[in-house]
PDB file of C-alpha atoms in Angstrom:
ATOM      1  CA  GLU A 141       0.000   0.000   0.000  1.00 76.00           C
ATOM      2  CA  PRO A 142       1.329   3.500  -0.799  1.00 83.00           C
ATOM      3  CA  LEU A 143       2.951   5.481   1.975  1.00 88.00           C
ATOM      4  CA  GLU A 144       3.441   9.219   1.560  1.00 91.00           C
ATOM      5  CA  ALA A 145       6.942  10.448   2.349  1.00 94.00           C
ATOM      6  CA  GLN A 146       9.035  13.563   1.999  1.00 94.00           C
ATOM      7  CA  THR A 147      12.726  13.619   1.261  1.00 94.00           C
ATOM      8  CA  HIS A 148      14.955  15.067   3.948  1.00 95.00           C
ATOM      9  CA  THR A 149      18.288  14.400   2.228  1.00 94.00           C
ATOM     10  CA  VAL A 150      19.059  12.646  -1.067  1.00 94.00           C
ATOM     11  CA  SER A 151      22.184  10.982  -2.440  1.00 92.00           C
ATOM     12  CA  GLN A 152      23.089   8.940  -5.479  1.00 91.00           C
ATOM     13  CA  ASN A 153      22.702   5.793  -3.327  1.00 94.00           C
ATOM     14  CA  GLY A 154      19.412   6.542  -1.563  1.00 96.00           C
ATOM     15  CA  ALA A 155      17.867   9.054   0.818  1.00 96.00           C
ATOM     16  CA  MET A 156      16.740  10.005   4.271  1.00 97.00           C
ATOM     17  CA  ILE A 157      12.943  10.206   4.094  1.00 97.00           C
ATOM     18  CA  LEU A 158      10.362  11.538   6.540  1.00 96.00           C
ATOM     19  CA  VAL A 159       7.366   9.231   6.974  1.00 95.00           C
ATOM     20  CA  SER A 160       4.417   9.249   9.361  1.00 93.00           C
ATOM     21  CA  GLU A 161       5.272   5.827  10.803  1.00 89.00           C
ATOM     22  CA  ALA A 162       8.590   4.125  11.514  1.00 90.00           C
ATOM     23  CA  LEU A 163       9.742   1.420   9.099  1.00 94.00           C
ATOM     24  CA  ALA A 164      11.803  -1.481  10.405  1.00 95.00           C
ATOM     25  CA  GLU A 165      15.399  -1.986   9.309  1.00 97.00           C
ATOM     26  CA  GLY A 166      15.451  -4.366   6.338  1.00 97.00           C
ATOM     27  CA  THR A 167      11.998  -3.331   5.062  1.00 96.00           C
ATOM     28  CA  LYS A 168      11.886  -3.416   1.262  1.00 97.00           C
ATOM     29  CA  LEU A 169       9.992  -0.694  -0.553  1.00 95.00           C
ATOM     30  CA  GLU A 170       9.619   1.025  -3.890  1.00 96.00           C
ATOM     31  CA  LEU A 171      10.278   4.748  -4.114  1.00 96.00           C
ATOM     32  CA  GLU A 172       8.630   6.933  -6.737  1.00 95.00           C
ATOM     33  CA  ASN A 173       9.982  10.328  -7.729  1.00 94.00           C
ATOM     34  CA  PRO A 174       6.868  12.446  -8.412  1.00 91.00           C
ATOM     35  CA  ARG A 175       8.873  14.905 -10.517  1.00 91.00           C
ATOM     36  CA  ASN A 176       9.727  12.342 -13.203  1.00 92.00           C
ATOM     37  CA  GLN A 177       7.588   9.298 -12.265  1.00 92.00           C
ATOM     38  CA  LYS A 178      10.705   7.105 -12.030  1.00 95.00           C
ATOM     39  CA  ARG A 179      10.530   4.183  -9.587  1.00 95.00           C
ATOM     40  CA  VAL A 180      13.333   2.358  -7.828  1.00 97.00           C
ATOM     41  CA  ALA A 181      13.571  -0.528  -5.362  1.00 97.00           C
ATOM     42  CA  ALA A 182      15.079   0.335  -1.987  1.00 98.00           C
ATOM     43  CA  LYS A 183      15.463  -0.994   1.542  1.00 98.00           C
ATOM     44  CA  VAL A 184      15.608   0.541   5.012  1.00 98.00           C
ATOM     45  CA  VAL A 185      19.230   0.352   6.185  1.00 98.00           C
ATOM     46  CA  ARG A 186      19.006   1.373   9.847  1.00 96.00           C
ATOM     47  CA  PRO A 187      16.412   1.941  12.552  1.00 95.00           C
ATOM     48  CA  ALA A 188      14.190   5.013  12.145  1.00 95.00           C
ATOM     49  CA  GLN A 189      14.890   8.184  14.135  1.00 94.00           C
ATOM     50  CA  VAL A 190      11.999   9.997  15.773  1.00 92.00           C
ATOM     51  CA  ALA A 191      11.644  13.467  14.255  1.00 91.00           C
ATOM     52  CA  GLN A 192       9.198  16.345  14.290  1.00 89.00           C
ATOM     53  CA  GLY A 193       6.388  15.314  11.956  1.00 88.00           C
ATOM     54  CA  GLY A 194       7.170  11.595  11.921  1.00 94.00           C
ATOM     55  CA  SER A 195      10.156   9.296  11.564  1.00 96.00           C
ATOM     56  CA  LEU A 196      13.376   9.802   9.614  1.00 96.00           C
ATOM     57  CA  VAL A 197      14.176   6.622   7.721  1.00 97.00           C
ATOM     58  CA  ALA A 198      17.436   5.918   5.861  1.00 97.00           C
ATOM     59  CA  VAL A 199      16.852   4.022   2.609  1.00 98.00           C
ATOM     60  CA  GLU A 200      19.358   2.687   0.110  1.00 97.00           C
ATOM     61  CA  PHE A 201      18.671   1.724  -3.500  1.00 97.00           C
ATOM     62  CA  THR A 202      18.977  -2.028  -4.037  1.00 96.00           C
ATOM     63  CA  SER A 203      20.751  -1.401  -7.355  1.00 94.00           C
ATOM     64  CA  PRO A 204      22.636   1.678  -8.603  1.00 89.00           C
ATOM     65  CA  SER A 205      20.237   4.437  -9.684  1.00 91.00           C
ATOM     66  CA  PRO A 206      22.340   7.613  -9.931  1.00 85.00           C
ATOM     67  CA  ILE A 207      19.769   9.526 -12.025  1.00 89.00           C
ATOM     68  CA  PHE A 208      16.668   8.670  -9.953  1.00 94.00           C
ATOM     69  CA  TRP A 209      16.545  12.047  -8.205  1.00 94.00           C
ATOM     70  CA  ALA A 210      17.292  14.006 -11.418  1.00 89.00           C
ATOM     71  CA  VAL A 211      20.038  15.815  -9.489  1.00 87.00           C
ATOM     72  CA  PHE A 212      23.716  16.085 -10.437  1.00 83.00           C
ATOM     73  CA  PHE A 213      26.027  14.702  -7.755  1.00 81.00           C
ATOM     74  CA  PRO A 214      29.654  15.806  -8.205  1.00 81.00           C
ATOM     75  CA  PRO A 215      32.269  13.060  -8.100  1.00 80.00           C
ATOM     76  CA  ALA A 216      33.808  12.357  -4.716  1.00 75.00           C
ATOM     77  CA  PHE A 217      37.284  13.754  -4.218  1.00 76.00           C
ATOM     78  CA  SER A 218      40.027  11.201  -3.684  1.00 74.00           C
ATOM     79  CA  SER A 219      43.389  11.979  -2.162  1.00 70.00           C
TER      80      SER A 219
END
């Protein structure tokens, strides 16, 4: 069943999302980007954190999806 969420922070590997109810670590879900209607499989990677307005949940894509958010992420610097 669909669960409304808001992004708190996004990365090329996943996101921190704000949801009304906590999701257990290991929960599998499908994220949909409403801006471009793209969908991607993801999983919860650590326990939710209580936050104002709900729970902050860290999710990671189950396969690489660097263009899901339609945001450019600069390459990481290596030393």
